[in-house]
Tab-separated table of C-alpha atoms in Angstrom:
chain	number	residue	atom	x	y	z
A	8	UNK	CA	-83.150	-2.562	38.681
A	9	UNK	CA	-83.370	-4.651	35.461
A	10	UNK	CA	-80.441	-6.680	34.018
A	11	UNK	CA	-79.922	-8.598	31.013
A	12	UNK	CA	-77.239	-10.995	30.602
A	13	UNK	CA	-76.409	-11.966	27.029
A	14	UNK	CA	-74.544	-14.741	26.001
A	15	UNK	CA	-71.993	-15.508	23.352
A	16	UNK	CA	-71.707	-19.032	23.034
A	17	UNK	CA	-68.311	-19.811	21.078
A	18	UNK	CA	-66.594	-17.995	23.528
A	19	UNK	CA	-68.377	-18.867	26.570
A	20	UNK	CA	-68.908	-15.299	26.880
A	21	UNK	CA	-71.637	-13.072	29.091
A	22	UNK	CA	-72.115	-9.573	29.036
A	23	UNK	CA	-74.416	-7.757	30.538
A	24	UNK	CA	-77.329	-4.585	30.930
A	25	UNK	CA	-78.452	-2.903	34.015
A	26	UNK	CA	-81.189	-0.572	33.988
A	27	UNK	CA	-83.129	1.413	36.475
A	28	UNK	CA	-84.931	4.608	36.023
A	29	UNK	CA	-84.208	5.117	32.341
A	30	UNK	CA	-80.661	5.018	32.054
A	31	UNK	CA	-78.287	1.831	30.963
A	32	UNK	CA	-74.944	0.744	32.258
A	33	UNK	CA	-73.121	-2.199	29.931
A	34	UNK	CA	-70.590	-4.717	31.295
A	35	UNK	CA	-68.253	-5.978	29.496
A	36	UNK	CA	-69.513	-5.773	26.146
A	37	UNK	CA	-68.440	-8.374	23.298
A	38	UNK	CA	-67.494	-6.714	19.703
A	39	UNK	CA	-70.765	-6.427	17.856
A	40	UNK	CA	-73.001	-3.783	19.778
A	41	UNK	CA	-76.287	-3.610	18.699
A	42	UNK	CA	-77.863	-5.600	21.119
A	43	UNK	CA	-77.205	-3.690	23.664
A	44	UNK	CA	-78.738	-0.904	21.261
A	45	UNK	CA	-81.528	-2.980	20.417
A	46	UNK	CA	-82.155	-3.675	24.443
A	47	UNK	CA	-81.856	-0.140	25.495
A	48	UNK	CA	-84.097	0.811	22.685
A	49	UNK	CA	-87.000	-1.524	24.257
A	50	UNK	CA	-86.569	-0.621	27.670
A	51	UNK	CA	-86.585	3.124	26.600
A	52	UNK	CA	-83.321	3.626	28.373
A	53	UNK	CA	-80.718	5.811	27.971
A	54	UNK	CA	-76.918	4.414	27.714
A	55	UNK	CA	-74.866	6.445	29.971
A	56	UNK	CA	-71.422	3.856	30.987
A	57	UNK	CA	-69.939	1.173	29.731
A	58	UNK	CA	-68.054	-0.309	32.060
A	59	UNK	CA	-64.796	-2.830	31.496
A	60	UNK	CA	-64.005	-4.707	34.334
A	61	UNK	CA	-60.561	-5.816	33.007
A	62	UNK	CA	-58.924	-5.835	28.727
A	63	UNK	CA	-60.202	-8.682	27.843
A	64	UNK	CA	-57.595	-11.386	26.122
A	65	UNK	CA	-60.127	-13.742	24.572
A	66	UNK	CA	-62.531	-11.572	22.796
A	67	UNK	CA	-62.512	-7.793	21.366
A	68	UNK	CA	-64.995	-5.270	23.376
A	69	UNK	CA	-66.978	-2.643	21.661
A	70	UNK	CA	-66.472	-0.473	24.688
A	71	UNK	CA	-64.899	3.020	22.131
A	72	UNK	CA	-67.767	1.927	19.912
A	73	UNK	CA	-70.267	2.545	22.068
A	74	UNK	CA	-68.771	5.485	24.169
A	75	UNK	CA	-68.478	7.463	20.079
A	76	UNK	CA	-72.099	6.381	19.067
A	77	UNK	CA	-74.028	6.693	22.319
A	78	UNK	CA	-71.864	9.351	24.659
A	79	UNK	CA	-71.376	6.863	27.510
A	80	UNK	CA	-68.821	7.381	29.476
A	81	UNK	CA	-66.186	4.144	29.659
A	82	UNK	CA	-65.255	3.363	32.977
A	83	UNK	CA	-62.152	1.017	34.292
A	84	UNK	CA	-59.567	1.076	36.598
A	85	UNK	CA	-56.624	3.390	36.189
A	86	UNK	CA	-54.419	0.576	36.521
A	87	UNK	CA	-55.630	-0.636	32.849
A	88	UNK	CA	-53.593	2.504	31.410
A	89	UNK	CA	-56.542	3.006	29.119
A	90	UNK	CA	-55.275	4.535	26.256
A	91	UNK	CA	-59.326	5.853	25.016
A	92	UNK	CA	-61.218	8.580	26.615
A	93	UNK	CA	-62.413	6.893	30.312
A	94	UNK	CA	-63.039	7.417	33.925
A	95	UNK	CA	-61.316	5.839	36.590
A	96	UNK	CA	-63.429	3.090	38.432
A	97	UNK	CA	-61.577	2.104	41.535
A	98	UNK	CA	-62.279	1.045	45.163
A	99	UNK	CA	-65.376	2.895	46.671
A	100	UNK	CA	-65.959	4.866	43.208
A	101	UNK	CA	-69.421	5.174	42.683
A	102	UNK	CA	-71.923	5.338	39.609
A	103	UNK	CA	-75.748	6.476	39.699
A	104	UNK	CA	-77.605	4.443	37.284
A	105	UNK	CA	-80.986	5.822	37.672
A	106	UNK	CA	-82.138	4.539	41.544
A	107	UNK	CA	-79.077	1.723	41.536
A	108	UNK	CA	-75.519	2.732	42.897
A	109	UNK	CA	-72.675	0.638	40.707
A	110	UNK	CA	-69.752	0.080	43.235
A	111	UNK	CA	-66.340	-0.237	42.117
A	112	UNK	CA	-63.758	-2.906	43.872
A	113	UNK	CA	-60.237	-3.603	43.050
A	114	UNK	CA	-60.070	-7.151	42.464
A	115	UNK	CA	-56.681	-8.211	41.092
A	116	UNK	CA	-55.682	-11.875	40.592
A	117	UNK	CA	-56.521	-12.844	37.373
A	118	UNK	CA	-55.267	-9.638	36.051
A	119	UNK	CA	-53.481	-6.910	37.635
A	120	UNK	CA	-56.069	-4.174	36.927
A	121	UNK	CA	-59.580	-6.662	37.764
A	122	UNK	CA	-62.176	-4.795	39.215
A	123	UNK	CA	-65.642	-6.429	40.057
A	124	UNK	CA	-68.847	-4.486	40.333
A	125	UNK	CA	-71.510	-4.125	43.309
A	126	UNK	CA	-74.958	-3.219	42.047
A	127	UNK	CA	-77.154	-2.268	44.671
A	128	UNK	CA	-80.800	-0.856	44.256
A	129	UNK	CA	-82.273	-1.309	48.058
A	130	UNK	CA	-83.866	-3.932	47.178
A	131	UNK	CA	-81.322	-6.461	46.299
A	132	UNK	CA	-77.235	-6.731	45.782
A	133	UNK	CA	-76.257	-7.959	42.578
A	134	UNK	CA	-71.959	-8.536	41.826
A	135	UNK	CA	-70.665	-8.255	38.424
A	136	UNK	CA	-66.848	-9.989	38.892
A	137	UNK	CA	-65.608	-10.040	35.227
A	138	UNK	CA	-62.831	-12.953	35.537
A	139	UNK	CA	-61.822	-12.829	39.264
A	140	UNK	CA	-64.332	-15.559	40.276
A	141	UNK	CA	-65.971	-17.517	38.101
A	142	UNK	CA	-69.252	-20.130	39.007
A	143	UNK	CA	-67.093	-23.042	40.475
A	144	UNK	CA	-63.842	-21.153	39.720
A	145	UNK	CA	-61.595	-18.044	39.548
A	146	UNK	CA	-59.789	-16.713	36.775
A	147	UNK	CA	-56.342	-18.083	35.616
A	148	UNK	CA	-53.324	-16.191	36.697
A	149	UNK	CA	-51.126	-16.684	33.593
A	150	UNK	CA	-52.099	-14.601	30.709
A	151	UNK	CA	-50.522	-11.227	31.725
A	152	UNK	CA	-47.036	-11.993	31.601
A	153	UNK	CA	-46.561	-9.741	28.382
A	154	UNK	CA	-49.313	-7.939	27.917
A	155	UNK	CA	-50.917	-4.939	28.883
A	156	UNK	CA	-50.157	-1.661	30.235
A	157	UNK	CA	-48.913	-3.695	33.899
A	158	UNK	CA	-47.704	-6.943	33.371
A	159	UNK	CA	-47.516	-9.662	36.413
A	160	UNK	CA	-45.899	-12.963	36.866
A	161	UNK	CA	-48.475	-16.048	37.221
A	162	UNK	CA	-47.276	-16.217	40.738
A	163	UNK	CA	-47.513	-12.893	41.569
A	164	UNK	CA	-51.211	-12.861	40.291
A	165	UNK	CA	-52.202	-16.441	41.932
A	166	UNK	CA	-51.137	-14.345	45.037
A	167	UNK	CA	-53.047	-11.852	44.622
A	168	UNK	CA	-56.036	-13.981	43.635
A	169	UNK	CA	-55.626	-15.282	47.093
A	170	UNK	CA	-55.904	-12.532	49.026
A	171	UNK	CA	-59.037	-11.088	46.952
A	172	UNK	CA	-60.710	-14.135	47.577
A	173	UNK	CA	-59.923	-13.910	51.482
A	174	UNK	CA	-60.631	-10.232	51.589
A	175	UNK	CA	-62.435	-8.700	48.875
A	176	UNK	CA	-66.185	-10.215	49.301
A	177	UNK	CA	-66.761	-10.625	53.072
A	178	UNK	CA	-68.819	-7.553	53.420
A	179	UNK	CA	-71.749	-8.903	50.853
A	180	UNK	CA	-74.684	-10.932	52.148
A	181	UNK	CA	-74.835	-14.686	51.071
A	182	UNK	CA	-77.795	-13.987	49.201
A	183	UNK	CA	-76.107	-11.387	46.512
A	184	UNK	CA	-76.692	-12.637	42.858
A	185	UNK	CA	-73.187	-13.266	41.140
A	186	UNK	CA	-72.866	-12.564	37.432
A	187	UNK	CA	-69.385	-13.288	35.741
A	188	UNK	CA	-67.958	-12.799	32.396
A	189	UNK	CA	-67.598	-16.553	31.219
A	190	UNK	CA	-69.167	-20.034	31.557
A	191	UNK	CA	-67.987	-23.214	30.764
A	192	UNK	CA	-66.272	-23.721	28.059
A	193	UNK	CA	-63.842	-20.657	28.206
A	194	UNK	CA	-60.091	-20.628	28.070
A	195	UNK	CA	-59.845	-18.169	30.973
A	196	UNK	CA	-60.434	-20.338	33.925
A	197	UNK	CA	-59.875	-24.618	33.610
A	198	UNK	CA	-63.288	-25.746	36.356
A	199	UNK	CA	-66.167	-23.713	35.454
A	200	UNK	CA	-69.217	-24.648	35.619
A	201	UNK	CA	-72.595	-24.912	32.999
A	202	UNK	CA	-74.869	-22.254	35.726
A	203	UNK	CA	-74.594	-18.840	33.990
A	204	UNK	CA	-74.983	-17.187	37.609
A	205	UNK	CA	-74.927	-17.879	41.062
A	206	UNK	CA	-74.944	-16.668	44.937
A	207	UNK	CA	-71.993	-15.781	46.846
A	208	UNK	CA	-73.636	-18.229	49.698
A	209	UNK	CA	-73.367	-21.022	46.870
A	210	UNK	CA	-69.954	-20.077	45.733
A	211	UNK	CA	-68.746	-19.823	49.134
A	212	UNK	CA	-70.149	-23.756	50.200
A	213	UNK	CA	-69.142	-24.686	46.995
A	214	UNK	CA	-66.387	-23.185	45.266
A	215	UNK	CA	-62.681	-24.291	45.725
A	216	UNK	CA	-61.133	-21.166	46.111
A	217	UNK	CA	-63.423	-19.796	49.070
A	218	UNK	CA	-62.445	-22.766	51.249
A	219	UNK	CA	-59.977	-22.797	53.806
A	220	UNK	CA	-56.340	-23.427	52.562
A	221	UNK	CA	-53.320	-21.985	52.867
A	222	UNK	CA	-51.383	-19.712	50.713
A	223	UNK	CA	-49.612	-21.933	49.378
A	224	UNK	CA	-52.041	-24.591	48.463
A	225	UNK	CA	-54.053	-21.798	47.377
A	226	UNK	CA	-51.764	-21.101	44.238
A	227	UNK	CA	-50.274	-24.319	43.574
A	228	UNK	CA	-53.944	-25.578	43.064
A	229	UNK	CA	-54.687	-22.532	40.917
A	230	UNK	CA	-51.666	-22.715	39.055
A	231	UNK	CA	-51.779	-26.598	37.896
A	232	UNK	CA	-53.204	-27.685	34.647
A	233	UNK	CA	-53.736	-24.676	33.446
A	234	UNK	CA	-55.432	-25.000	29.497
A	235	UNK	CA	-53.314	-23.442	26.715
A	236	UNK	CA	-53.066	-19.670	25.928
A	237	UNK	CA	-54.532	-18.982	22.350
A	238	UNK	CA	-51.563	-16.681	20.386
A	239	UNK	CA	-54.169	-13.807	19.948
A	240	UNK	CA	-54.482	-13.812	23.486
A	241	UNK	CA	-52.175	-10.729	24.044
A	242	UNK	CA	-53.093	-9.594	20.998
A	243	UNK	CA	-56.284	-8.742	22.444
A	244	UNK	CA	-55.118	-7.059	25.233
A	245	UNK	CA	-53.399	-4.704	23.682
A	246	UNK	CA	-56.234	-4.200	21.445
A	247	UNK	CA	-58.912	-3.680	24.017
A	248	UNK	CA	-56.641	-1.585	25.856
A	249	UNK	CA	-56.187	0.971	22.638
A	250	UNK	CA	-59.604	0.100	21.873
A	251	UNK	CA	-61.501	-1.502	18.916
A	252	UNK	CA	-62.331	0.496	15.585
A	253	UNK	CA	-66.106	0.431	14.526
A	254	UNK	CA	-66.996	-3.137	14.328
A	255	UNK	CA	-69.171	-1.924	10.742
A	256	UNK	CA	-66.870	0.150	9.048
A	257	UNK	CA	-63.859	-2.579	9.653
A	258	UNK	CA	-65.515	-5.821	8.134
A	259	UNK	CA	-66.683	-3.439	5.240
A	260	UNK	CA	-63.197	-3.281	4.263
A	261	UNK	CA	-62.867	-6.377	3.427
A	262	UNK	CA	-63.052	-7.671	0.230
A	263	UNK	CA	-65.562	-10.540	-1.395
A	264	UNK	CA	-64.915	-12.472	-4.864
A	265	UNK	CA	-67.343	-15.186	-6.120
A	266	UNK	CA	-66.225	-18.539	-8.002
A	267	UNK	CA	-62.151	-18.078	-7.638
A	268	UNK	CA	-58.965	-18.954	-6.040
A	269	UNK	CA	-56.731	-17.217	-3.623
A	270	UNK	CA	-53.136	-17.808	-2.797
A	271	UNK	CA	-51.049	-16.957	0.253
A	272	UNK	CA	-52.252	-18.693	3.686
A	273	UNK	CA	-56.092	-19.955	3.044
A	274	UNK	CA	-58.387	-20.889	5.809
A	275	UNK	CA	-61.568	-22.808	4.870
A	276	UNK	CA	-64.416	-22.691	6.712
A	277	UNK	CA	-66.987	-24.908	5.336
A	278	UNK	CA	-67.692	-28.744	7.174
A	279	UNK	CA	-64.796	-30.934	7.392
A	280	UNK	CA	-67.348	-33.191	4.514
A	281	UNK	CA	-67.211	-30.775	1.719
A	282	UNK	CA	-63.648	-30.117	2.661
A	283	UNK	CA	-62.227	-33.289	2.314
A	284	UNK	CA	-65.078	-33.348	-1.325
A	285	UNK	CA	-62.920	-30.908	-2.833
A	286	UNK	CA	-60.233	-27.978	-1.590
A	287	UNK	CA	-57.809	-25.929	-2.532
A	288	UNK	CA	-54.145	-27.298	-1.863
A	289	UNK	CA	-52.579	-26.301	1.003
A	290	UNK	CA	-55.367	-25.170	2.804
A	291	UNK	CA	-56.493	-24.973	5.974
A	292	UNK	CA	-59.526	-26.361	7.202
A	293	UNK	CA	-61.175	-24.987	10.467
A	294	UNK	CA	-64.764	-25.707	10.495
A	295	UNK	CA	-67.330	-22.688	11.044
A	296	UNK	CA	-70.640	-24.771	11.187
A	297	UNK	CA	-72.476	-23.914	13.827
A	298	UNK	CA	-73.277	-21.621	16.737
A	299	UNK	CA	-71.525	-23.904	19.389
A	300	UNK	CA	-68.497	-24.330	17.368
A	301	UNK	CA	-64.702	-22.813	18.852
A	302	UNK	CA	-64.398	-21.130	15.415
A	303	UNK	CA	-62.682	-17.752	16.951
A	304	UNK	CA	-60.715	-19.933	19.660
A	305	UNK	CA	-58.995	-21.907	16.857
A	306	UNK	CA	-58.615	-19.124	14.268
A	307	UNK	CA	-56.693	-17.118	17.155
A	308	UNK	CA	-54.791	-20.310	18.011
A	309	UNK	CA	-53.666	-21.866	14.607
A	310	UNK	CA	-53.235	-18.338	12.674
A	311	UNK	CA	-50.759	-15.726	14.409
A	312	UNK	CA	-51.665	-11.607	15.213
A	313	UNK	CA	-51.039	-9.552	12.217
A	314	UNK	CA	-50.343	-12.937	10.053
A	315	UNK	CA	-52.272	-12.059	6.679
A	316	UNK	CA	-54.817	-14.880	5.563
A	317	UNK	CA	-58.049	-15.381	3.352
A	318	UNK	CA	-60.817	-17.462	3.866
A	319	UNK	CA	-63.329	-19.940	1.696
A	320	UNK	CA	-66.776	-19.525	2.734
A	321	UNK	CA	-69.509	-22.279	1.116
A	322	UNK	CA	-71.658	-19.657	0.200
A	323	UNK	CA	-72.559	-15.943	0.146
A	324	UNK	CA	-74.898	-15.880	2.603
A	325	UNK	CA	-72.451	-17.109	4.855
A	326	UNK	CA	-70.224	-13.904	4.822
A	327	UNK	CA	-71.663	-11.377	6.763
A	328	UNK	CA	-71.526	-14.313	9.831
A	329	UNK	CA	-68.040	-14.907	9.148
A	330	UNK	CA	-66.779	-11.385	8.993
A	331	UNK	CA	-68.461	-11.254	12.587
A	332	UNK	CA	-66.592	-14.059	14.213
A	333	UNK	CA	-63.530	-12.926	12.531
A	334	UNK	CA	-63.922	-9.628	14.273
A	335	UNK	CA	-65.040	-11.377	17.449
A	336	UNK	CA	-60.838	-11.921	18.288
A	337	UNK	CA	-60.285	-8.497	15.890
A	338	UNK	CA	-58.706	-10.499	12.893
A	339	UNK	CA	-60.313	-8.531	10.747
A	340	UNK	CA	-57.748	-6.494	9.930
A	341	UNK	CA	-55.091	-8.885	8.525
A	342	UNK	CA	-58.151	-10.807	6.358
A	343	UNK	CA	-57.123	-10.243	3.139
A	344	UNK	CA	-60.709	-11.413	1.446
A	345	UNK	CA	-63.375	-13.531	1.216
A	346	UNK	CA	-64.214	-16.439	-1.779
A	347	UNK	CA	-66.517	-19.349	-3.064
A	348	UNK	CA	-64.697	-21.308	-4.788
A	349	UNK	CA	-64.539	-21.762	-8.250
A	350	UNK	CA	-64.640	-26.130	-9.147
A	351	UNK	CA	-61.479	-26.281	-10.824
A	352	UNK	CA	-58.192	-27.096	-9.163
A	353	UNK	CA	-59.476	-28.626	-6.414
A	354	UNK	CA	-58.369	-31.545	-4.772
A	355	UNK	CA	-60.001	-34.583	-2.355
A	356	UNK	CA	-59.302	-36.531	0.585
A	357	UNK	CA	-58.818	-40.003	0.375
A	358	UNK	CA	-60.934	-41.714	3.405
A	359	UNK	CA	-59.235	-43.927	6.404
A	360	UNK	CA	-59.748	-48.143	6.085
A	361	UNK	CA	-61.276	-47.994	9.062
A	362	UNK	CA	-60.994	-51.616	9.089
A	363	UNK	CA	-57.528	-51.897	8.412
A	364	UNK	CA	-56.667	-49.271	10.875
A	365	UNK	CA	-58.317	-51.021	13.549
A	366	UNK	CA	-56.489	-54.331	12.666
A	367	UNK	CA	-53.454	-52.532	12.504
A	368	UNK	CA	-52.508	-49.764	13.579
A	369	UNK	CA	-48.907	-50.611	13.740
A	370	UNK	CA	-49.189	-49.752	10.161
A	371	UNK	CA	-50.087	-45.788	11.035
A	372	UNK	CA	-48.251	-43.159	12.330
A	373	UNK	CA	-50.841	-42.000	14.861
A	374	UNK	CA	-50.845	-38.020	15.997
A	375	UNK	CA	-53.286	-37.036	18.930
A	376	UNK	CA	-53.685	-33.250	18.581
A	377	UNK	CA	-55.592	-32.562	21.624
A	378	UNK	CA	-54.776	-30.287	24.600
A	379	UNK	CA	-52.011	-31.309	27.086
A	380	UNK	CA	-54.201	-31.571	29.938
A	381	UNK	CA	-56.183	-33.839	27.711
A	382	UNK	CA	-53.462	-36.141	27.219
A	383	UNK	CA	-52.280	-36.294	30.364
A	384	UNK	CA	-55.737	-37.838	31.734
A	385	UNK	CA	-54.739	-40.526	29.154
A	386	UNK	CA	-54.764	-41.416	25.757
A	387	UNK	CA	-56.770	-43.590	22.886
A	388	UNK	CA	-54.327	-44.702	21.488
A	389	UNK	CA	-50.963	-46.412	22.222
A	390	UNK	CA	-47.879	-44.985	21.199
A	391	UNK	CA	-49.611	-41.615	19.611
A	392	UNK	CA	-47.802	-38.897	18.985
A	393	UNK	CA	-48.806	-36.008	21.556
A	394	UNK	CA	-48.995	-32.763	19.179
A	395	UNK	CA	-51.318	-29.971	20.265
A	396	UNK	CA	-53.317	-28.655	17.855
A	397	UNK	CA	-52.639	-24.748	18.833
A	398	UNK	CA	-48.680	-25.639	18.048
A	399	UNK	CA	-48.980	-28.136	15.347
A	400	UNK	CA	-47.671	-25.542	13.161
A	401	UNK	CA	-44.309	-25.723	14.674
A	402	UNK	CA	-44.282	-29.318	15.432
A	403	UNK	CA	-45.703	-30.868	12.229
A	404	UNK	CA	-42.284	-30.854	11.420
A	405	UNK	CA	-41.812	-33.700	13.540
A	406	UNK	CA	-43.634	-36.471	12.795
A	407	UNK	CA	-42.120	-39.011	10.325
A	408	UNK	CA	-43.274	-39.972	7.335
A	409	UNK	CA	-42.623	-43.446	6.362
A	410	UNK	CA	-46.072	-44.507	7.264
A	411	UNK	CA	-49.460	-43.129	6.348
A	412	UNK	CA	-50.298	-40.389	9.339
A	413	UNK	CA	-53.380	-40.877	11.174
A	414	UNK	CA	-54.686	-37.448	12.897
A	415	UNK	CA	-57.512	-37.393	16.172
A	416	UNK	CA	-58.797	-35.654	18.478
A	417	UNK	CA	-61.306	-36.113	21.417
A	418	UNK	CA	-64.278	-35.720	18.859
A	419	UNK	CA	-63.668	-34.512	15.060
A	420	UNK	CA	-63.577	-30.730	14.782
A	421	UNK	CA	-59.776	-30.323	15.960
A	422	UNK	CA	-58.709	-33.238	14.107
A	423	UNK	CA	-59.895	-31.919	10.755
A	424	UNK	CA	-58.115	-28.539	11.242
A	425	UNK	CA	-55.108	-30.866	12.473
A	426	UNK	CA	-54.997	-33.354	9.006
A	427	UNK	CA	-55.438	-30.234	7.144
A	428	UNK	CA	-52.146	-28.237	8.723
A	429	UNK	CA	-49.852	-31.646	8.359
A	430	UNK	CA	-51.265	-32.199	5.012
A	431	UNK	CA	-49.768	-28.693	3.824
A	432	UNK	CA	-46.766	-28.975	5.930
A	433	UNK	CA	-45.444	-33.168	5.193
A	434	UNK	CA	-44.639	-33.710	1.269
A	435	UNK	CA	-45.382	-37.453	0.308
A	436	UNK	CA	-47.021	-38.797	2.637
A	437	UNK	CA	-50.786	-39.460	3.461
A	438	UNK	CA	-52.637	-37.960	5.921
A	439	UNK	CA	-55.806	-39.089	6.967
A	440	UNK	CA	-58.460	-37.313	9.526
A	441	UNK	CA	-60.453	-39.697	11.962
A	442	UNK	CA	-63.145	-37.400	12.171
A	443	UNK	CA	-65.590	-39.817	14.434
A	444	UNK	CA	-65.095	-40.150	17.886
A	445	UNK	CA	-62.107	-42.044	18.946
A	446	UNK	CA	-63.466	-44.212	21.686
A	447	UNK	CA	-64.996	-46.563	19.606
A	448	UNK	CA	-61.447	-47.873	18.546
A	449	UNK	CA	-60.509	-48.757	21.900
A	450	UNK	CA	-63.816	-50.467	22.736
């Protein structure tokens, strides 16, 4: 038995191949999938499931993609309410994958219709647990309140997350390789860790939630301090639940203009630098510069489901890449189109006094835009105005403007999306972005 585990970095995301014999199985596969073609291809293996071990809020699966272009069947519990071709894949339901048996287990907690996957080959016992537990953590309770085809209260769910961890696992050796569907970084659990896989020995020494506790501490501990739930977050659900259209023929739709302007809601992608160089009023600025960056996480956060927008790439060989993160959350249906920009008409930042700033910063109106859990462990700056970044939409509002606005966040990328959404929001007043990190101000 071979597997592969790919990773999608922006999302914190892994997927993953399992092959034995000549045939494929694919777990929870991310939007774009032609590396999983590209891998089957090498290994000379045929792709014969897909498997979806829960609909996924954070990120769009190519799961009907894959089933119409290769024939594999889609497999998922019949608690999902599927609404594409599939096969139920429930307790004790088996799959032959070549000489490996897949193993399906109910494993509800952080979503109604979880299932994790036992792959077992004789030789070794390999688990595959989606977002029920994570390296160092289990998945958050709180994201299926309104979507999906069974909905749960946090409560309910943190419950249930209980008595999977209790229950579920304590038939598999201590040596069985765990796989899950996110790393560090992600928005669907708050502790995990960097390791990209573990045992179930490790996770039960170390992990929180296999230790002893009771009920009770069990979900209170799971339910605190929870991070923030993204707006496309049920968006997504309901989208992998239908299931995607053809990730190629979708961004194709799109349209691309060279040297122009665009009016309506406008999110620009290039470095915060060339931004605040020259832009077009009123919009938005939420960096797409590099592999690492939380491009898809903000996008989904800042702009709404369904909520039309266009977007201001620095060049033309840069579309292709955006049109695939866009897709990544399935905004690619409400992008209107794609531009350079033409020179004219555009407008510049003026920088911070850092000097003055630091001498007084009585003289600012200071806005931290950071996550609540952030603030709560304590803030940079006294008196700051605590204003999320994924609301800061609806709060902007808010802040007053008889003194120049200050924006930060923990290190620069958030705060330049943050200046950028008061700056179109707040009439005359001036808003400045303190892009470098914020520590050195209280040093």
């Amino acid at each position: 038995m071979k597997i592969k585990q790919f990773e999608y970095k922006p999302l914190s995301h892994f997927s993953y191949a399992i092959i034995s014999d000549g045939e494929m199985a694919i777990v929870d596969p991310e939007r774009d999938p032609m590396q999983y073609y590209e891998f089957a291809y090498q290994n000379k293996a045929k792709i014969i499931a897909v498997i979806e071990t829960h609909p996924h809020a954070d990120f769009v699966s190519s799961h009907l993609q894959i089933h119409k272009e290769t024939g594999a069947n889609i497999y998922n519990s019949k608690k999902l309410g599927a609404d594409y071709p599939h096969i139920s894949f429930d307790d004790g339901i088996r799959i032959n994958i070549g000489k490996a048996t897949l193993t399906a287990m109910n494993t509800p907690g952080h979503s109604p219709d979880s299932i994790s996957i036992v792959a077992d080959d004789g030789d070794k016992k390999v688990l595959f647990t989606g977002d029920t537990l994570f390296i160092g953590d289990v998945g958050r309770p709180d994201l299926r309140e309104k979507a999906g085809n069974m909905t749960a209260k946090r409560k309910e769910l943190a419950e249930a997350m209980y008595e999977t961890m209790l229950h579920k696992f304590t038939n598999l050796p201590n040596d069985t390789l765990v796989y899950p569907a996110h790393g560090a970084g992600s928005l669907c659990g708050k502790n995990l860790s960097d390791a990209a896989s573990s045992t179930l020995g490790n996770e039960r020494m170390a992990n929180w939630a296999f230790q002893e506790q009771t009920k009770e501490q069990f979900v209170t501990t799971l339910l605190e301090s929870q991070p923030f739930i993204p707006s496309y977050f049920g968006y997504n659900v309901m989208l992998n639940k239908r299931g995607a259209k053809n990730l190629r023929k979708s961004i194709a739709k799109v349209s691309f203009k060279m040297n122009t302007t665009a009016k309506g809601l406008l999110v620009d992608v290039r470095a915060s630098a060339d931004y605040k160089k020259g832009h077009l009023k009123g919009s938005l600025n939420i960096e797409d510069t590099s592999e690492d960056s939380k491009f898809e996480t903000w996008l989904g956060a800042i702009i709404a489901p369904k909520e039309k927008f266009s977007l201001v790439i620095e060049k033309p060989q840069d579309l292709d890449m955006i049109l695939q993160r866009v897709a990544k959350i399935g905004y690619e249906k409400q992008l209107k189109k794609v531009i350079t920009l033409a020179k004219e008409n555009l407008i510049a930042d003026k920088p911070l006094n850092l000097q003055d700033f630091k001498a007084h910063p009585d003289k600012y109106t200071i806005v931290d835009i950071r996550n609540m859990s952030e603030i709560n462990e304590g803030s940079f700056f006294e008196n700051a105005l605590p204003l999320p970044l994924n609301e800061l939409r609806t709060t902007a509002k808010t802040i007053p403007t008889d003194k120049p606005i200050v924006v930060h966040c923990a290190g620069g990328y958030r705060s330049a999306a943050g200046s950028s959404i008061i700056e179109k929001l707040l009439k005359d007043v001036t808003v400045y972005d303190l892009s470098d990190d914020v520590k050195e101000f209280n040093q």
